PDB file of C-alpha atoms in Angstrom:
ATOM      1  CA  UNK A 753       0.058  -0.091  -0.061  1.00  0.00           C
ATOM      2  CA  UNK A 754       2.739   2.478   0.938  1.00  0.00           C
ATOM      3  CA  UNK A 755       4.655   1.833  -2.290  1.00  0.00           C
ATOM      4  CA  UNK A 756       1.708   3.086  -4.364  1.00  0.00           C
ATOM      5  CA  UNK A 757       1.186   6.208  -2.086  1.00  0.00           C
ATOM      6  CA  UNK A 758       1.928   9.463  -3.660  1.00  0.00           C
ATOM      7  CA  UNK A 759       3.740  11.919  -1.476  1.00  0.00           C
ATOM      8  CA  UNK A 760       3.875  15.691  -2.159  1.00  0.00           C
ATOM      9  CA  UNK A 761       7.068  17.226  -0.530  1.00  0.00           C
ATOM     10  CA  UNK A 762       6.528  20.922  -0.161  1.00  0.00           C
ATOM     11  CA  UNK A 763       9.634  23.141  -0.045  1.00  0.00           C
ATOM     12  CA  UNK A 764       9.202  26.903   0.704  1.00  0.00           C
ATOM     13  CA  UNK A 765      12.296  28.900  -0.176  1.00  0.00           C
ATOM     14  CA  UNK A 766      13.453  32.473   0.211  1.00  0.00           C
ATOM     15  CA  UNK A 767      16.980  33.797  -0.891  1.00  0.00           C
ATOM     16  CA  UNK A 768      18.834  30.647  -0.178  1.00  0.00           C
ATOM     17  CA  UNK A 769      19.860  29.205  -3.545  1.00  0.00           C
ATOM     18  CA  UNK A 770      23.180  28.050  -1.984  1.00  0.00           C
ATOM     19  CA  UNK A 771      21.409  25.763   0.327  1.00  0.00           C
ATOM     20  CA  UNK A 772      18.255  24.557  -1.574  1.00  0.00           C
ATOM     21  CA  UNK A 773      20.429  22.316  -3.934  1.00  0.00           C
ATOM     22  CA  UNK A 774      21.076  19.905  -0.938  1.00  0.00           C
ATOM     23  CA  UNK A 775      17.513  20.008   0.012  1.00  0.00           C
ATOM     24  CA  UNK A 776      16.173  19.167  -3.571  1.00  0.00           C
ATOM     25  CA  UNK A 777      18.812  16.572  -4.277  1.00  0.00           C
ATOM     26  CA  UNK A 778      17.693  14.668  -1.053  1.00  0.00           C
ATOM     27  CA  UNK A 779      14.206  14.879  -2.084  1.00  0.00           C
ATOM     28  CA  UNK A 780      15.119  13.395  -5.644  1.00  0.00           C
ATOM     29  CA  UNK A 781      17.341  10.609  -3.989  1.00  0.00           C
ATOM     30  CA  UNK A 782      14.406   9.124  -1.911  1.00  0.00           C
ATOM     31  CA  UNK A 783      14.096   5.387  -2.181  1.00  0.00           C
ATOM     32  CA  UNK A 784      10.316   6.058  -2.226  1.00  0.00           C
ATOM     33  CA  UNK A 785      10.001   7.361  -5.790  1.00  0.00           C
ATOM     34  CA  UNK A 786       6.246   7.996  -6.106  1.00  0.00           C
ATOM     35  CA  UNK A 787       6.378  11.744  -5.130  1.00  0.00           C
ATOM     36  CA  UNK A 788       6.315  15.197  -6.404  1.00  0.00           C
ATOM     37  CA  UNK A 789       8.391  18.116  -5.133  1.00  0.00           C
ATOM     38  CA  UNK A 790       6.721  21.381  -5.028  1.00  0.00           C
ATOM     39  CA  UNK A 791       8.737  24.607  -4.605  1.00  0.00           C
ATOM     40  CA  UNK A 792       7.295  27.964  -3.604  1.00  0.00           C
ATOM     41  CA  UNK A 793       9.950  30.745  -4.270  1.00  0.00           C
ATOM     42  CA  UNK A 794       9.689  33.947  -2.127  1.00  0.00           C
ATOM     43  CA  UNK A 795      12.974  35.128  -3.160  1.00  0.00           C
ATOM     44  CA  UNK A 796      13.728  38.901  -3.725  1.00  0.00           C
ATOM     45  CA  UNK A 797      15.796  38.055  -6.919  1.00  0.00           C
ATOM     46  CA  UNK A 798      15.864  35.374  -9.683  1.00  0.00           C
ATOM     47  CA  UNK A 799      18.925  33.338  -8.540  1.00  0.00           C
ATOM     48  CA  UNK A 800      16.801  30.419  -7.217  1.00  0.00           C
ATOM     49  CA  UNK A 801      14.776  30.574 -10.332  1.00  0.00           C
ATOM     50  CA  UNK A 802      17.782  30.521 -12.574  1.00  0.00           C
ATOM     51  CA  UNK A 803      19.322  27.568 -10.569  1.00  0.00           C
ATOM     52  CA  UNK A 804      16.066  25.478 -10.880  1.00  0.00           C
ATOM     53  CA  UNK A 805      15.822  26.087 -14.634  1.00  0.00           C
ATOM     54  CA  UNK A 806      19.505  25.058 -15.233  1.00  0.00           C
ATOM     55  CA  UNK A 807      19.933  22.274 -12.762  1.00  0.00           C
ATOM     56  CA  UNK A 808      16.475  20.619 -12.586  1.00  0.00           C
ATOM     57  CA  UNK A 809      14.799  21.337 -15.899  1.00  0.00           C
ATOM     58  CA  UNK A 810      14.628  17.724 -16.822  1.00  0.00           C
ATOM     59  CA  UNK A 811      13.082  16.509 -13.451  1.00  0.00           C
ATOM     60  CA  UNK A 812       9.455  16.141 -13.994  1.00  0.00           C
ATOM     61  CA  UNK A 813       8.765  15.550 -10.339  1.00  0.00           C
ATOM     62  CA  UNK A 814       9.939  19.126  -9.537  1.00  0.00           C
ATOM     63  CA  UNK A 815       7.342  21.757  -9.904  1.00  0.00           C
ATOM     64  CA  UNK A 816       8.581  25.297  -9.423  1.00  0.00           C
ATOM     65  CA  UNK A 817       6.559  28.391  -8.867  1.00  0.00           C
ATOM     66  CA  UNK A 818       7.813  31.897  -8.137  1.00  0.00           C
ATOM     67  CA  UNK A 819       5.682  34.085  -5.988  1.00  0.00           C
ATOM     68  CA  UNK A 820       5.223  37.607  -7.299  1.00  0.00           C
ATOM     69  CA  UNK A 821       4.751  39.390  -5.037  1.00  0.00           C
ATOM     70  CA  UNK A 822       6.444  37.287  -2.169  1.00  0.00           C
ATOM     71  CA  UNK A 823       3.769  35.760   0.062  1.00  0.00           C
ATOM     72  CA  UNK A 824       5.556  35.363   3.355  1.00  0.00           C
ATOM     73  CA  UNK A 825       6.497  32.189   5.179  1.00  0.00           C
ATOM     74  CA  UNK A 826       3.188  31.066   6.210  1.00  0.00           C
ATOM     75  CA  UNK A 827       1.298  31.990   3.081  1.00  0.00           C
ATOM     76  CA  UNK A 828       3.866  30.358   0.935  1.00  0.00           C
ATOM     77  CA  UNK A 829       3.583  27.042   2.976  1.00  0.00           C
ATOM     78  CA  UNK A 830      -0.202  27.192   2.728  1.00  0.00           C
ATOM     79  CA  UNK A 831      -0.064  27.732  -1.096  1.00  0.00           C
ATOM     80  CA  UNK A 832       2.213  24.736  -1.472  1.00  0.00           C
ATOM     81  CA  UNK A 833      -0.335  22.681   0.583  1.00  0.00           C
ATOM     82  CA  UNK A 834      -3.010  23.827  -1.672  1.00  0.00           C
ATOM     83  CA  UNK A 835      -0.989  22.814  -4.741  1.00  0.00           C
ATOM     84  CA  UNK A 836      -0.238  19.259  -3.415  1.00  0.00           C
ATOM     85  CA  UNK A 837      -1.909  16.474  -5.406  1.00  0.00           C
ATOM     86  CA  UNK A 838      -0.355  13.518  -3.375  1.00  0.00           C
ATOM     87  CA  UNK A 839      -2.165  11.242  -0.866  1.00  0.00           C
ATOM     88  CA  UNK A 840       0.174  12.419   1.825  1.00  0.00           C
ATOM     89  CA  UNK A 841       2.198  15.695   2.398  1.00  0.00           C
ATOM     90  CA  UNK A 842       5.652  16.303   3.878  1.00  0.00           C
ATOM     91  CA  UNK A 843       7.249  19.703   4.544  1.00  0.00           C
ATOM     92  CA  UNK A 844      10.935  20.334   3.996  1.00  0.00           C
ATOM     93  CA  UNK A 845      12.412  23.876   4.709  1.00  0.00           C
ATOM     94  CA  UNK A 846      14.989  24.903   2.125  1.00  0.00           C
ATOM     95  CA  UNK A 847      17.998  24.697   4.298  1.00  0.00           C
ATOM     96  CA  UNK A 848      17.154  21.352   5.801  1.00  0.00           C
ATOM     97  CA  UNK A 849      17.017  17.914   3.942  1.00  0.00           C
ATOM     98  CA  UNK A 850      16.045  14.104   4.102  1.00  0.00           C
ATOM     99  CA  UNK A 851      17.950  11.001   4.566  1.00  0.00           C
ATOM    100  CA  UNK A 852      17.728   8.919   1.491  1.00  0.00           C
ATOM    101  CA  UNK A 853      15.259   6.637   3.061  1.00  0.00           C
ATOM    102  CA  UNK A 854      13.370   9.245   5.061  1.00  0.00           C
ATOM    103  CA  UNK A 855       9.994   9.118   3.175  1.00  0.00           C
ATOM    104  CA  UNK A 856       9.993   5.380   3.058  1.00  0.00           C
ATOM    105  CA  UNK A 857      10.681   5.052   6.792  1.00  0.00           C
ATOM    106  CA  UNK A 858       7.913   7.613   7.507  1.00  0.00           C
ATOM    107  CA  UNK A 859       5.502   5.620   5.418  1.00  0.00           C
ATOM    108  CA  UNK A 860       6.181   2.274   7.070  1.00  0.00           C
ATOM    109  CA  UNK A 861       3.955   2.591  10.207  1.00  0.00           C
ATOM    110  CA  UNK A 862       0.957   2.943   7.891  1.00  0.00           C
ATOM    111  CA  UNK A 863       1.491  -0.851   7.192  1.00  0.00           C
ATOM    112  CA  UNK A 864       0.622  -1.818  10.610  1.00  0.00           C
ATOM    113  CA  UNK A 865      -1.728   1.051  11.436  1.00  0.00           C
ATOM    114  CA  UNK A 866      -3.826   1.929   8.282  1.00  0.00           C
ATOM    115  CA  UNK A 867      -5.937   4.418  10.161  1.00  0.00           C
ATOM    116  CA  UNK A 868      -2.896   6.561  10.917  1.00  0.00           C
ATOM    117  CA  UNK A 869      -2.923  10.243  10.000  1.00  0.00           C
ATOM    118  CA  UNK A 870       0.357  11.649  11.042  1.00  0.00           C
ATOM    119  CA  UNK A 871       3.808  10.214  11.442  1.00  0.00           C
ATOM    120  CA  UNK A 872       6.886  12.029  12.553  1.00  0.00           C
ATOM    121  CA  UNK A 873      10.561  11.050  13.467  1.00  0.00           C
ATOM    122  CA  UNK A 874      13.966  12.183  14.628  1.00  0.00           C
ATOM    123  CA  UNK A 875      16.065  15.049  13.208  1.00  0.00           C
ATOM    124  CA  UNK A 876      19.859  15.161  12.831  1.00  0.00           C
ATOM    125  CA  UNK A 877      21.424  18.515  13.875  1.00  0.00           C
ATOM    126  CA  UNK A 878      24.031  19.794  11.389  1.00  0.00           C
ATOM    127  CA  UNK A 879      26.007  23.125  11.182  1.00  0.00           C
ATOM    128  CA  UNK A 880      25.895  25.625   8.469  1.00  0.00           C
ATOM    129  CA  UNK A 881      28.287  23.281   6.384  1.00  0.00           C
ATOM    130  CA  UNK A 882      26.113  20.314   6.935  1.00  0.00           C
ATOM    131  CA  UNK A 883      28.478  18.386   9.430  1.00  0.00           C
ATOM    132  CA  UNK A 884      26.353  16.174  11.691  1.00  0.00           C
ATOM    133  CA  UNK A 885      26.880  16.748  15.493  1.00  0.00           C
ATOM    134  CA  UNK A 886      25.881  13.258  16.848  1.00  0.00           C
ATOM    135  CA  UNK A 887      25.749  14.376  20.595  1.00  0.00           C
ATOM    136  CA  UNK A 888      23.817  17.539  19.850  1.00  0.00           C
ATOM    137  CA  UNK A 889      21.332  15.521  17.819  1.00  0.00           C
ATOM    138  CA  UNK A 890      20.640  13.025  20.518  1.00  0.00           C
ATOM    139  CA  UNK A 891      20.171  15.987  22.883  1.00  0.00           C
ATOM    140  CA  UNK A 892      17.842  17.907  20.549  1.00  0.00           C
ATOM    141  CA  UNK A 893      15.448  15.037  20.152  1.00  0.00           C
ATOM    142  CA  UNK A 894      15.634  14.077  23.853  1.00  0.00           C
ATOM    143  CA  UNK A 895      14.868  17.716  24.854  1.00  0.00           C
ATOM    144  CA  UNK A 896      11.557  17.512  22.693  1.00  0.00           C
ATOM    145  CA  UNK A 897      10.687  14.088  24.242  1.00  0.00           C
ATOM    146  CA  UNK A 898      11.669  12.030  21.096  1.00  0.00           C
ATOM    147  CA  UNK A 899      13.215   8.935  22.813  1.00  0.00           C
ATOM    148  CA  UNK A 900      12.944   5.254  22.254  1.00  0.00           C
ATOM    149  CA  UNK A 901      10.538   4.941  25.005  1.00  0.00           C
ATOM    150  CA  UNK A 902       8.167   7.167  23.288  1.00  0.00           C
ATOM    151  CA  UNK A 903       8.122   5.198  19.995  1.00  0.00           C
ATOM    152  CA  UNK A 904       4.705   4.064  18.729  1.00  0.00           C
ATOM    153  CA  UNK A 905       1.205   5.441  18.702  1.00  0.00           C
ATOM    154  CA  UNK A 906       0.767   8.424  21.018  1.00  0.00           C
ATOM    155  CA  UNK A 907      -1.857   7.859  23.525  1.00  0.00           C
ATOM    156  CA  UNK A 908      -2.819  11.615  23.426  1.00  0.00           C
ATOM    157  CA  UNK A 909      -2.025  12.951  19.886  1.00  0.00           C
ATOM    158  CA  UNK A 910      -2.926  16.545  20.979  1.00  0.00           C
ATOM    159  CA  UNK A 911      -0.172  16.347  23.721  1.00  0.00           C
ATOM    160  CA  UNK A 912       2.371  15.564  21.109  1.00  0.00           C
ATOM    161  CA  UNK A 913       1.899  18.927  19.397  1.00  0.00           C
ATOM    162  CA  UNK A 914       1.538  20.988  22.677  1.00  0.00           C
ATOM    163  CA  UNK A 915       4.813  19.870  24.354  1.00  0.00           C
ATOM    164  CA  UNK A 916       6.703  20.465  21.029  1.00  0.00           C
ATOM    165  CA  UNK A 917       7.415  16.770  20.390  1.00  0.00           C
ATOM    166  CA  UNK A 918       6.333  17.334  16.710  1.00  0.00           C
ATOM    167  CA  UNK A 919       9.152  18.643  14.602  1.00  0.00           C
ATOM    168  CA  UNK A 920       9.173  21.369  12.004  1.00  0.00           C
ATOM    169  CA  UNK A 921      10.271  18.854   9.371  1.00  0.00           C
ATOM    170  CA  UNK A 922      10.786  15.057   9.354  1.00  0.00           C
ATOM    171  CA  UNK A 923       6.891  14.353   9.296  1.00  0.00           C
ATOM    172  CA  UNK A 924       4.375  13.164   6.911  1.00  0.00           C
ATOM    173  CA  UNK A 925       0.594  13.353   7.179  1.00  0.00           C
ATOM    174  CA  UNK A 926      -2.632  12.551   5.205  1.00  0.00           C
ATOM    175  CA  UNK A 927      -3.091  15.453   2.741  1.00  0.00           C
ATOM    176  CA  UNK A 928      -6.835  15.888   3.582  1.00  0.00           C
ATOM    177  CA  UNK A 929      -5.939  16.582   7.254  1.00  0.00           C
ATOM    178  CA  UNK A 930      -3.113  18.787   6.453  1.00  0.00           C
ATOM    179  CA  UNK A 931      -5.278  20.927   4.051  1.00  0.00           C
ATOM    180  CA  UNK A 932      -8.071  20.999   6.577  1.00  0.00           C
ATOM    181  CA  UNK A 933      -5.721  22.359   9.233  1.00  0.00           C
ATOM    182  CA  UNK A 934      -4.008  24.749   7.019  1.00  0.00           C
ATOM    183  CA  UNK A 935      -1.048  27.110   7.825  1.00  0.00           C
ATOM    184  CA  UNK A 936      -1.721  30.187   9.664  1.00  0.00           C
ATOM    185  CA  UNK A 937      -0.183  33.483   8.722  1.00  0.00           C
ATOM    186  CA  UNK A 938      -1.565  35.504  11.807  1.00  0.00           C
ATOM    187  CA  UNK A 939       1.068  33.933  14.163  1.00  0.00           C
ATOM    188  CA  UNK A 940       4.431  35.299  12.843  1.00  0.00           C
ATOM    189  CA  UNK A 941       7.420  33.058  13.160  1.00  0.00           C
ATOM    190  CA  UNK A 942       5.544  30.726  15.412  1.00  0.00           C
ATOM    191  CA  UNK A 943       3.679  29.226  12.395  1.00  0.00           C
ATOM    192  CA  UNK A 944       5.608  25.860  12.372  1.00  0.00           C
ATOM    193  CA  UNK A 945       4.782  25.314  16.112  1.00  0.00           C
ATOM    194  CA  UNK A 946       1.052  26.246  15.679  1.00  0.00           C
ATOM    195  CA  UNK A 947       0.708  24.059  12.747  1.00  0.00           C
ATOM    196  CA  UNK A 948       2.199  21.145  14.458  1.00  0.00           C
ATOM    197  CA  UNK A 949       0.032  21.714  17.631  1.00  0.00           C
ATOM    198  CA  UNK A 950      -3.178  22.146  15.568  1.00  0.00           C
ATOM    199  CA  UNK A 951      -2.364  19.205  13.306  1.00  0.00           C
ATOM    200  CA  UNK A 952      -1.795  16.816  16.301  1.00  0.00           C
ATOM    201  CA  UNK A 953      -4.959  18.124  18.059  1.00  0.00           C
ATOM    202  CA  UNK A 954      -6.994  17.471  14.936  1.00  0.00           C
ATOM    203  CA  UNK A 955      -5.570  14.039  14.284  1.00  0.00           C
ATOM    204  CA  UNK A 956      -7.167  10.853  15.825  1.00  0.00           C
ATOM    205  CA  UNK A 957      -3.889   8.809  15.433  1.00  0.00           C
ATOM    206  CA  UNK A 958      -0.239  10.032  15.528  1.00  0.00           C
ATOM    207  CA  UNK A 959       2.876   7.849  15.390  1.00  0.00           C
ATOM    208  CA  UNK A 960       6.343   8.764  16.585  1.00  0.00           C
ATOM    209  CA  UNK A 961       9.169   6.752  14.877  1.00  0.00           C
ATOM    210  CA  UNK A 962      12.415   6.728  16.766  1.00  0.00           C
ATOM    211  CA  UNK A 963      14.599   6.934  13.720  1.00  0.00           C
ATOM    212  CA  UNK A 964      16.511   9.781  11.972  1.00  0.00           C
ATOM    213  CA  UNK A 965      14.781  10.733   8.724  1.00  0.00           C
ATOM    214  CA  UNK A 966      15.887  14.272   8.216  1.00  0.00           C
ATOM    215  CA  UNK A 967      18.685  16.996   8.919  1.00  0.00           C
ATOM    216  CA  UNK A 968      17.914  20.190  10.697  1.00  0.00           C
ATOM    217  CA  UNK A 969      20.443  22.916   9.803  1.00  0.00           C
ATOM    218  CA  UNK A 970      21.344  25.223  12.684  1.00  0.00           C
ATOM    219  CA  UNK A 971      22.582  28.417  11.310  1.00  0.00           C
ATOM    220  CA  UNK A 972      22.736  32.212  12.351  1.00  0.00           C
ATOM    221  CA  UNK A 973      20.507  33.093   9.359  1.00  0.00           C
ATOM    222  CA  UNK A 974      16.952  32.282  10.006  1.00  0.00           C
ATOM    223  CA  UNK A 975      13.713  33.998  10.542  1.00  0.00           C
ATOM    224  CA  UNK A 976      13.351  32.758  14.305  1.00  0.00           C
ATOM    225  CA  UNK A 977      16.871  33.828  15.100  1.00  0.00           C
ATOM    226  CA  UNK A 978      16.440  37.278  13.737  1.00  0.00           C
ATOM    227  CA  UNK A 979      13.561  37.895  15.909  1.00  0.00           C
ATOM    228  CA  UNK A 980      14.847  36.065  19.040  1.00  0.00           C
ATOM    229  CA  UNK A 981      14.869  38.355  22.106  1.00  0.00           C
ATOM    230  CA  UNK A 982      12.357  40.778  20.616  1.00  0.00           C
ATOM    231  CA  UNK A 983       8.584  40.957  21.096  1.00  0.00           C
ATOM    232  CA  UNK A 984       8.163  39.211  17.800  1.00  0.00           C
ATOM    233  CA  UNK A 985       9.805  36.116  19.227  1.00  0.00           C
ATOM    234  CA  UNK A 986       8.177  32.824  18.391  1.00  0.00           C
ATOM    235  CA  UNK A 987       8.037  31.847  22.018  1.00  0.00           C
ATOM    236  CA  UNK A 988       5.946  34.761  22.847  1.00  0.00           C
ATOM    237  CA  UNK A 989       3.521  33.803  20.268  1.00  0.00           C
ATOM    238  CA  UNK A 990       3.502  30.306  21.195  1.00  0.00           C
ATOM    239  CA  UNK A 991       2.686  31.202  24.801  1.00  0.00           C
ATOM    240  CA  UNK A 992      -0.209  33.389  23.714  1.00  0.00           C
ATOM    241  CA  UNK A 993      -1.465  30.536  21.564  1.00  0.00           C
ATOM    242  CA  UNK A 994      -1.225  27.796  24.164  1.00  0.00           C
ATOM    243  CA  UNK A 995      -2.778  30.144  26.821  1.00  0.00           C
ATOM    244  CA  UNK A 996      -5.921  30.831  24.660  1.00  0.00           C
ATOM    245  CA  UNK A 997      -6.436  27.230  23.468  1.00  0.00           C
ATOM    246  CA  UNK A 998      -9.732  25.644  24.526  1.00  0.00           C
ATOM    247  CA  UNK A 999      -8.664  22.111  25.486  1.00  0.00           C
ATOM    248  CA  UNK A1000     -10.276  18.963  26.897  1.00  0.00           C
ATOM    249  CA  UNK A1001      -9.575  18.443  30.560  1.00  0.00           C
ATOM    250  CA  UNK A1002      -7.400  15.449  29.682  1.00  0.00           C
ATOM    251  CA  UNK A1003      -4.932  17.828  27.923  1.00  0.00           C
ATOM    252  CA  UNK A1004      -4.566  20.308  30.687  1.00  0.00           C
ATOM    253  CA  UNK A1005      -1.455  18.587  31.968  1.00  0.00           C
ATOM    254  CA  UNK A1006       0.003  18.903  28.504  1.00  0.00           C
ATOM    255  CA  UNK A1007      -0.777  22.698  28.529  1.00  0.00           C
ATOM    256  CA  UNK A1008       0.787  22.926  31.832  1.00  0.00           C
ATOM    257  CA  UNK A1009       4.037  21.138  30.516  1.00  0.00           C
ATOM    258  CA  UNK A1010       4.068  23.495  27.525  1.00  0.00           C
ATOM    259  CA  UNK A1011       3.820  26.543  29.806  1.00  0.00           C
ATOM    260  CA  UNK A1012       6.618  25.101  32.116  1.00  0.00           C
ATOM    261  CA  UNK A1013       8.937  25.549  29.094  1.00  0.00           C
ATOM    262  CA  UNK A1014       7.391  28.720  27.628  1.00  0.00           C
ATOM    263  CA  UNK A1015       6.622  31.022  30.670  1.00  0.00           C
ATOM    264  CA  UNK A1016      10.168  31.594  31.887  1.00  0.00           C
ATOM    265  CA  UNK A1017      11.187  32.592  28.306  1.00  0.00           C
ATOM    266  CA  UNK A1018       8.193  35.065  28.135  1.00  0.00           C
ATOM    267  CA  UNK A1019       9.039  36.589  31.510  1.00  0.00           C
ATOM    268  CA  UNK A1020      12.520  37.193  30.277  1.00  0.00           C
ATOM    269  CA  UNK A1021      11.321  38.628  26.936  1.00  0.00           C
ATOM    270  CA  UNK A1022       8.974  41.037  28.615  1.00  0.00           C
ATOM    271  CA  UNK A1023      11.542  42.167  31.111  1.00  0.00           C
ATOM    272  CA  UNK A1024      14.229  42.757  28.594  1.00  0.00           C
ATOM    273  CA  UNK A1025      11.726  44.731  26.336  1.00  0.00           C
ATOM    274  CA  UNK A1026      10.543  47.231  28.863  1.00  0.00           C
ATOM    275  CA  UNK A1027       7.439  45.433  29.994  1.00  0.00           C
ATOM    276  CA  UNK A1028       8.415  44.484  33.679  1.00  0.00           C
ATOM    277  CA  UNK A1029       4.721  44.447  34.824  1.00  0.00           C
ATOM    278  CA  UNK A1030       3.565  41.955  32.094  1.00  0.00           C
ATOM    279  CA  UNK A1031       6.703  39.958  33.011  1.00  0.00           C
ATOM    280  CA  UNK A1032       5.755  39.923  36.820  1.00  0.00           C
ATOM    281  CA  UNK A1033       2.160  38.889  35.942  1.00  0.00           C
ATOM    282  CA  UNK A1034       3.339  35.754  33.826  1.00  0.00           C
ATOM    283  CA  UNK A1035       5.824  34.781  36.725  1.00  0.00           C
ATOM    284  CA  UNK A1036       3.242  34.898  39.386  1.00  0.00           C
ATOM    285  CA  UNK A1037       0.561  33.109  37.304  1.00  0.00           C
ATOM    286  CA  UNK A1038       2.783  30.244  36.533  1.00  0.00           C
ATOM    287  CA  UNK A1039       4.908  29.662  39.585  1.00  0.00           C
ATOM    288  CA  UNK A1040       5.182  25.829  38.775  1.00  0.00           C
ATOM    289  CA  UNK A1041       7.308  26.908  35.949  1.00  0.00           C
ATOM    290  CA  UNK A1042      10.032  27.976  38.493  1.00  0.00           C
ATOM    291  CA  UNK A1043       9.447  25.001  40.876  1.00  0.00           C
ATOM    292  CA  UNK A1044       7.429  27.397  43.161  1.00  0.00           C
ATOM    293  CA  UNK A1045      10.517  29.474  43.865  1.00  0.00           C
ATOM    294  CA  UNK A1046      12.999  26.727  44.173  1.00  0.00           C
ATOM    295  CA  UNK A1047      14.604  27.484  40.786  1.00  0.00           C
ATOM    296  CA  UNK A1048      17.452  29.852  40.529  1.00  0.00           C
ATOM    297  CA  UNK A1049      16.127  31.258  37.345  1.00  0.00           C
ATOM    298  CA  UNK A1050      13.219  32.696  39.182  1.00  0.00           C
ATOM    299  CA  UNK A1051      15.339  35.119  41.197  1.00  0.00           C
ATOM    300  CA  UNK A1052      17.475  36.012  38.168  1.00  0.00           C
ATOM    301  CA  UNK A1053      14.262  36.959  36.343  1.00  0.00           C
ATOM    302  CA  UNK A1054      13.075  38.903  39.442  1.00  0.00           C
ATOM    303  CA  UNK A1055      16.257  40.973  39.149  1.00  0.00           C
ATOM    304  CA  UNK A1056      15.530  41.599  35.455  1.00  0.00           C
ATOM    305  CA  UNK A1057      12.145  42.693  36.386  1.00  0.00           C
ATOM    306  CA  UNK A1058      13.394  45.067  39.111  1.00  0.00           C
ATOM    307  CA  UNK A1059      15.953  46.563  36.949  1.00  0.00           C
ATOM    308  CA  UNK A1060      13.297  47.174  34.244  1.00  0.00           C
ATOM    309  CA  UNK A1061      10.952  48.737  36.801  1.00  0.00           C
ATOM    310  CA  UNK A1062      13.657  51.084  37.975  1.00  0.00           C
ATOM    311  CA  UNK A1063      14.608  52.101  34.347  1.00  0.00           C
ATOM    312  CA  UNK A1064      10.909  52.662  33.561  1.00  0.00           C
ATOM    313  CA  UNK A1065      10.437  54.782  36.704  1.00  0.00           C
ATOM    314  CA  UNK A1066      13.665  56.798  35.974  1.00  0.00           C
ATOM    315  CA  UNK A1067      12.409  57.504  32.349  1.00  0.00           C
ATOM    316  CA  UNK A1068       9.014  58.896  33.834  1.00  0.00           C
ATOM    317  CA  UNK A1069      10.662  61.318  36.186  1.00  0.00           C
ATOM    318  CA  UNK A1070      10.603  64.960  35.017  1.00  0.00           C
ATOM    319  CA  UNK A1071      14.094  66.298  33.920  1.00  0.00           C
ATOM    320  CA  UNK A1072      14.393  68.279  37.134  1.00  0.00           C
ATOM    321  CA  UNK A1073      13.710  65.241  39.409  1.00  0.00           C
ATOM    322  CA  UNK A1074      16.148  63.038  37.309  1.00  0.00           C
ATOM    323  CA  UNK A1075      19.065  65.304  37.940  1.00  0.00           C
ATOM    324  CA  UNK A1076      21.455  64.793  40.774  1.00  0.00           C
ATOM    325  CA  UNK A1077      21.788  67.615  43.296  1.00  0.00           C
TER     326      UNK A1077
END
């Protein structure tokens, strides 16, 4: 059954022709060959288009579209999902890439679980040059609850998305589910996390495969890194998204687990961006995120809040009061 399954690999790209070649070559090298590779190009110039035309002109499985005007990350991905004609959809960002048997391995669980809707697996972490860091790869996956003990059908599919177990790539899902969930353009750089959470919350069966199927490139040039530390940071949007979700009571522990990770980050972001009162409110509403005061991070964040409050008060003083005698 899986051999006849058509897979649509969606590749959004923007101004990275030097990296997309490795991504596309990995797609073409898949041992599962019944696939199409859809490219949505948001680049500001024609370098990527020229590369595709010169290098991949004779590859019928590659279907390239240049977005004019550019759509932005989320709308680009959403357009790719809409274009997909496969039974299943996979997403691969232009700076990341698959192992040769990545798609084949992601399809295997459907043989034993034909009602599956979503499968995801492990990611290698590689540096900007593509060198694998084995130790960091193990730590990366373990940090997001991807371990041998977790392999198999997930008892609570929704929990998988909430606690960030679901990766940004290295997954495959039924096309009808992916298209129904969609890719939101109102959550900024948090769109990958929000999509993963909503996909898992909507799915009835989600499977985790403890096997490396993709490579995640860690570099200094990315949207998430460019906004890190600002009020546009993905962590802040993720915190707001999780806070507002309407969940079944059985998923409240998963929400709490997600908040344990997110709340301290948000406290720090608010304190460092001149919003000390907002930082204090988050810290006091989520004391469990700081082990109820037994975490040194709590006192460090209190010091950040205090400094921000002093700075805010100082700025509000009239010039005459702010001068030293």
